[in-house]
């Protein structure tokens, strides 16, 4: 499985780059090819998609973008190319925050996202994020203790923590987001 590539951009097209590494040119789909420059040295995280009749690489500048892409692949009706198109129009952090907050209006406002797909994203990903957070719930033990010291009830703390998804977040980031969602201080953080 391919994880990353470092090389020189030798061709730029509307939806892909050709990156030369060790004298081999790799065609890599990217979300915003206009961000790259010819002959520029790049490092990209990769997703290797293998289909029955097709094989291609998708490249990402950072892990949050790759994580958001992989998350979108859990949505019924969204494949790799659609996920990449979505990420070309919206910041991964904004998208994940919107999903965590059930923000249908924001997701539906993304160009190319129909109301049906927006609803499906919220349905599929909200469950996926909640399941993922349940698996990591032991990490929230300290955060939960801190929130209890603010006199919040266990159930409301659990409800909030299970619906927070911030890629690569520190415990402090999660605590700040939880306090905001619990209504503690409008300007906290």
PDB file of C-alpha atoms in Angstrom, residues 53-167:
ATOM      1  CA  UNK A  53     -11.436  -1.734 -14.177  1.00  0.00           C
ATOM      2  CA  UNK A  54      -9.421   1.234 -12.877  1.00  0.00           C
ATOM      3  CA  UNK A  55      -6.590   2.162 -10.542  1.00  0.00           C
ATOM      4  CA  UNK A  56      -5.485   5.621  -9.434  1.00  0.00           C
ATOM      5  CA  UNK A  57      -3.758   7.647  -6.740  1.00  0.00           C
ATOM      6  CA  UNK A  58      -5.269  10.535  -4.815  1.00  0.00           C
ATOM      7  CA  UNK A  59      -2.912  13.030  -3.151  1.00  0.00           C
ATOM      8  CA  UNK A  60      -3.327  15.246  -0.083  1.00  0.00           C
ATOM      9  CA  UNK A  61      -1.212  18.067   1.355  1.00  0.00           C
ATOM     10  CA  UNK A  62      -1.873  17.028   4.941  1.00  0.00           C
ATOM     11  CA  UNK A  63      -3.368  14.279   7.060  1.00  0.00           C
ATOM     12  CA  UNK A  64      -6.540  16.209   8.033  1.00  0.00           C
ATOM     13  CA  UNK A  65      -7.478  16.421   4.353  1.00  0.00           C
ATOM     14  CA  UNK A  66      -6.734  12.694   3.872  1.00  0.00           C
ATOM     15  CA  UNK A  67      -8.736  11.833   7.011  1.00  0.00           C
ATOM     16  CA  UNK A  68     -11.708  13.891   5.787  1.00  0.00           C
ATOM     17  CA  UNK A  69     -11.469  12.144   2.404  1.00  0.00           C
ATOM     18  CA  UNK A  70     -11.466   8.704   4.047  1.00  0.00           C
ATOM     19  CA  UNK A  71     -14.401   9.749   6.220  1.00  0.00           C
ATOM     20  CA  UNK A  72     -16.392  10.834   3.152  1.00  0.00           C
ATOM     21  CA  UNK A  73     -15.874   7.385   1.638  1.00  0.00           C
ATOM     22  CA  UNK A  74     -18.149   6.031   4.413  1.00  0.00           C
ATOM     23  CA  UNK A  75     -21.096   7.918   2.894  1.00  0.00           C
ATOM     24  CA  UNK A  76     -23.423   5.886   0.726  1.00  0.00           C
ATOM     25  CA  UNK A  77     -23.333   7.438  -2.746  1.00  0.00           C
ATOM     26  CA  UNK A  78     -19.950   9.190  -2.401  1.00  0.00           C
ATOM     27  CA  UNK A  79     -16.962   7.639  -4.101  1.00  0.00           C
ATOM     28  CA  UNK A  80     -13.338   8.798  -4.221  1.00  0.00           C
ATOM     29  CA  UNK A  81     -13.808  11.279  -7.060  1.00  0.00           C
ATOM     30  CA  UNK A  82     -16.890  12.844  -5.456  1.00  0.00           C
ATOM     31  CA  UNK A  83     -15.090  13.057  -2.101  1.00  0.00           C
ATOM     32  CA  UNK A  84     -12.182  14.820  -3.791  1.00  0.00           C
ATOM     33  CA  UNK A  85     -14.558  17.260  -5.498  1.00  0.00           C
ATOM     34  CA  UNK A  86     -16.161  18.069  -2.130  1.00  0.00           C
ATOM     35  CA  UNK A  87     -12.743  18.731  -0.581  1.00  0.00           C
ATOM     36  CA  UNK A  88     -11.860  21.047  -3.466  1.00  0.00           C
ATOM     37  CA  UNK A  89     -14.759  23.279  -2.393  1.00  0.00           C
ATOM     38  CA  UNK A  90     -14.577  23.201   1.417  1.00  0.00           C
ATOM     39  CA  UNK A  91     -11.975  23.115   4.170  1.00  0.00           C
ATOM     40  CA  UNK A  92     -11.856  19.667   5.865  1.00  0.00           C
ATOM     41  CA  UNK A  93     -12.135  21.151   9.370  1.00  0.00           C
ATOM     42  CA  UNK A  94     -15.224  23.175   8.412  1.00  0.00           C
ATOM     43  CA  UNK A  95     -16.808  20.099   6.866  1.00  0.00           C
ATOM     44  CA  UNK A  96     -16.164  17.902   9.912  1.00  0.00           C
ATOM     45  CA  UNK A  97     -17.383  20.591  12.283  1.00  0.00           C
ATOM     46  CA  UNK A  98     -20.575  20.930  10.221  1.00  0.00           C
ATOM     47  CA  UNK A  99     -21.119  17.175  10.361  1.00  0.00           C
ATOM     48  CA  UNK A 100     -20.522  17.101  14.123  1.00  0.00           C
ATOM     49  CA  UNK A 101     -22.997  19.967  14.566  1.00  0.00           C
ATOM     50  CA  UNK A 102     -25.637  18.487  12.223  1.00  0.00           C
ATOM     51  CA  UNK A 103     -25.334  21.634  10.097  1.00  0.00           C
ATOM     52  CA  UNK A 104     -27.444  20.592   7.102  1.00  0.00           C
ATOM     53  CA  UNK A 105     -27.530  24.136   5.678  1.00  0.00           C
ATOM     54  CA  UNK A 106     -23.720  24.375   5.473  1.00  0.00           C
ATOM     55  CA  UNK A 107     -23.316  20.939   3.908  1.00  0.00           C
ATOM     56  CA  UNK A 108     -26.161  21.529   1.448  1.00  0.00           C
ATOM     57  CA  UNK A 109     -24.549  24.846   0.436  1.00  0.00           C
ATOM     58  CA  UNK A 110     -21.396  23.098  -0.831  1.00  0.00           C
ATOM     59  CA  UNK A 111     -21.483  23.287  -4.644  1.00  0.00           C
ATOM     60  CA  UNK A 112     -22.394  19.898  -6.107  1.00  0.00           C
ATOM     61  CA  UNK A 113     -23.995  18.551  -2.918  1.00  0.00           C
ATOM     62  CA  UNK A 114     -27.685  17.810  -3.292  1.00  0.00           C
ATOM     63  CA  UNK A 115     -30.087  17.839  -0.362  1.00  0.00           C
ATOM     64  CA  UNK A 116     -30.232  14.031  -0.580  1.00  0.00           C
ATOM     65  CA  UNK A 117     -26.431  13.654  -0.375  1.00  0.00           C
ATOM     66  CA  UNK A 118     -26.228  16.261   2.422  1.00  0.00           C
ATOM     67  CA  UNK A 119     -28.800  14.292   4.425  1.00  0.00           C
ATOM     68  CA  UNK A 120     -26.984  11.037   3.686  1.00  0.00           C
ATOM     69  CA  UNK A 121     -23.668  12.554   4.815  1.00  0.00           C
ATOM     70  CA  UNK A 122     -25.161  13.622   8.118  1.00  0.00           C
ATOM     71  CA  UNK A 123     -26.826  10.264   8.633  1.00  0.00           C
ATOM     72  CA  UNK A 124     -23.826   8.094   7.744  1.00  0.00           C
ATOM     73  CA  UNK A 125     -21.061  10.220   9.221  1.00  0.00           C
ATOM     74  CA  UNK A 126     -22.787  11.235  12.434  1.00  0.00           C
ATOM     75  CA  UNK A 127     -23.100   7.537  13.279  1.00  0.00           C
ATOM     76  CA  UNK A 128     -19.532   6.852  12.179  1.00  0.00           C
ATOM     77  CA  UNK A 129     -18.132   9.750  14.245  1.00  0.00           C
ATOM     78  CA  UNK A 130     -20.154   8.683  17.287  1.00  0.00           C
ATOM     79  CA  UNK A 131     -18.903   5.085  16.921  1.00  0.00           C
ATOM     80  CA  UNK A 132     -15.317   6.284  16.503  1.00  0.00           C
ATOM     81  CA  UNK A 133     -15.618   8.493  19.584  1.00  0.00           C
ATOM     82  CA  UNK A 134     -17.068   5.601  21.602  1.00  0.00           C
ATOM     83  CA  UNK A 135     -14.011   3.547  20.715  1.00  0.00           C
ATOM     84  CA  UNK A 136     -11.781   6.384  21.948  1.00  0.00           C
ATOM     85  CA  UNK A 137     -13.960   7.243  24.934  1.00  0.00           C
ATOM     86  CA  UNK A 138     -11.318   6.221  27.478  1.00  0.00           C
ATOM     87  CA  UNK A 139      -9.257   9.142  26.165  1.00  0.00           C
ATOM     88  CA  UNK A 140     -12.078  11.420  27.305  1.00  0.00           C
ATOM     89  CA  UNK A 141     -11.904  10.251  30.922  1.00  0.00           C
ATOM     90  CA  UNK A 142      -9.811  13.247  32.071  1.00  0.00           C
ATOM     91  CA  UNK A 143     -11.902  15.676  30.035  1.00  0.00           C
ATOM     92  CA  UNK A 144     -15.057  14.229  31.546  1.00  0.00           C
ATOM     93  CA  UNK A 145     -13.636  14.745  35.071  1.00  0.00           C
ATOM     94  CA  UNK A 146     -12.857  18.369  34.296  1.00  0.00           C
ATOM     95  CA  UNK A 147     -16.344  18.941  32.900  1.00  0.00           C
ATOM     96  CA  UNK A 148     -17.906  17.347  35.979  1.00  0.00           C
ATOM     97  CA  UNK A 149     -15.991  19.878  38.097  1.00  0.00           C
ATOM     98  CA  UNK A 150     -17.987  22.559  36.241  1.00  0.00           C
ATOM     99  CA  UNK A 151     -21.138  20.818  37.563  1.00  0.00           C
ATOM    100  CA  UNK A 152     -22.286  19.409  34.211  1.00  0.00           C
ATOM    101  CA  UNK A 153     -24.218  16.149  34.379  1.00  0.00           C
ATOM    102  CA  UNK A 154     -22.638  12.913  33.137  1.00  0.00           C
ATOM    103  CA  UNK A 155     -25.299  12.331  30.498  1.00  0.00           C
ATOM    104  CA  UNK A 156     -24.950  15.776  28.930  1.00  0.00           C
ATOM    105  CA  UNK A 157     -21.140  15.440  29.004  1.00  0.00           C
ATOM    106  CA  UNK A 158     -21.337  12.042  27.290  1.00  0.00           C
ATOM    107  CA  UNK A 159     -23.780  13.360  24.679  1.00  0.00           C
ATOM    108  CA  UNK A 160     -21.443  16.229  23.832  1.00  0.00           C
ATOM    109  CA  UNK A 161     -18.204  14.222  23.831  1.00  0.00           C
ATOM    110  CA  UNK A 162     -19.656  11.514  21.603  1.00  0.00           C
ATOM    111  CA  UNK A 163     -20.508  14.120  18.968  1.00  0.00           C
ATOM    112  CA  UNK A 164     -17.221  15.980  18.813  1.00  0.00           C
ATOM    113  CA  UNK A 165     -14.976  15.098  15.908  1.00  0.00           C
ATOM    114  CA  UNK A 166     -11.911  17.257  15.456  1.00  0.00           C
ATOM    115  CA  UNK A 167      -9.136  15.550  13.484  1.00  0.00           C
TER     116      UNK A 167
END
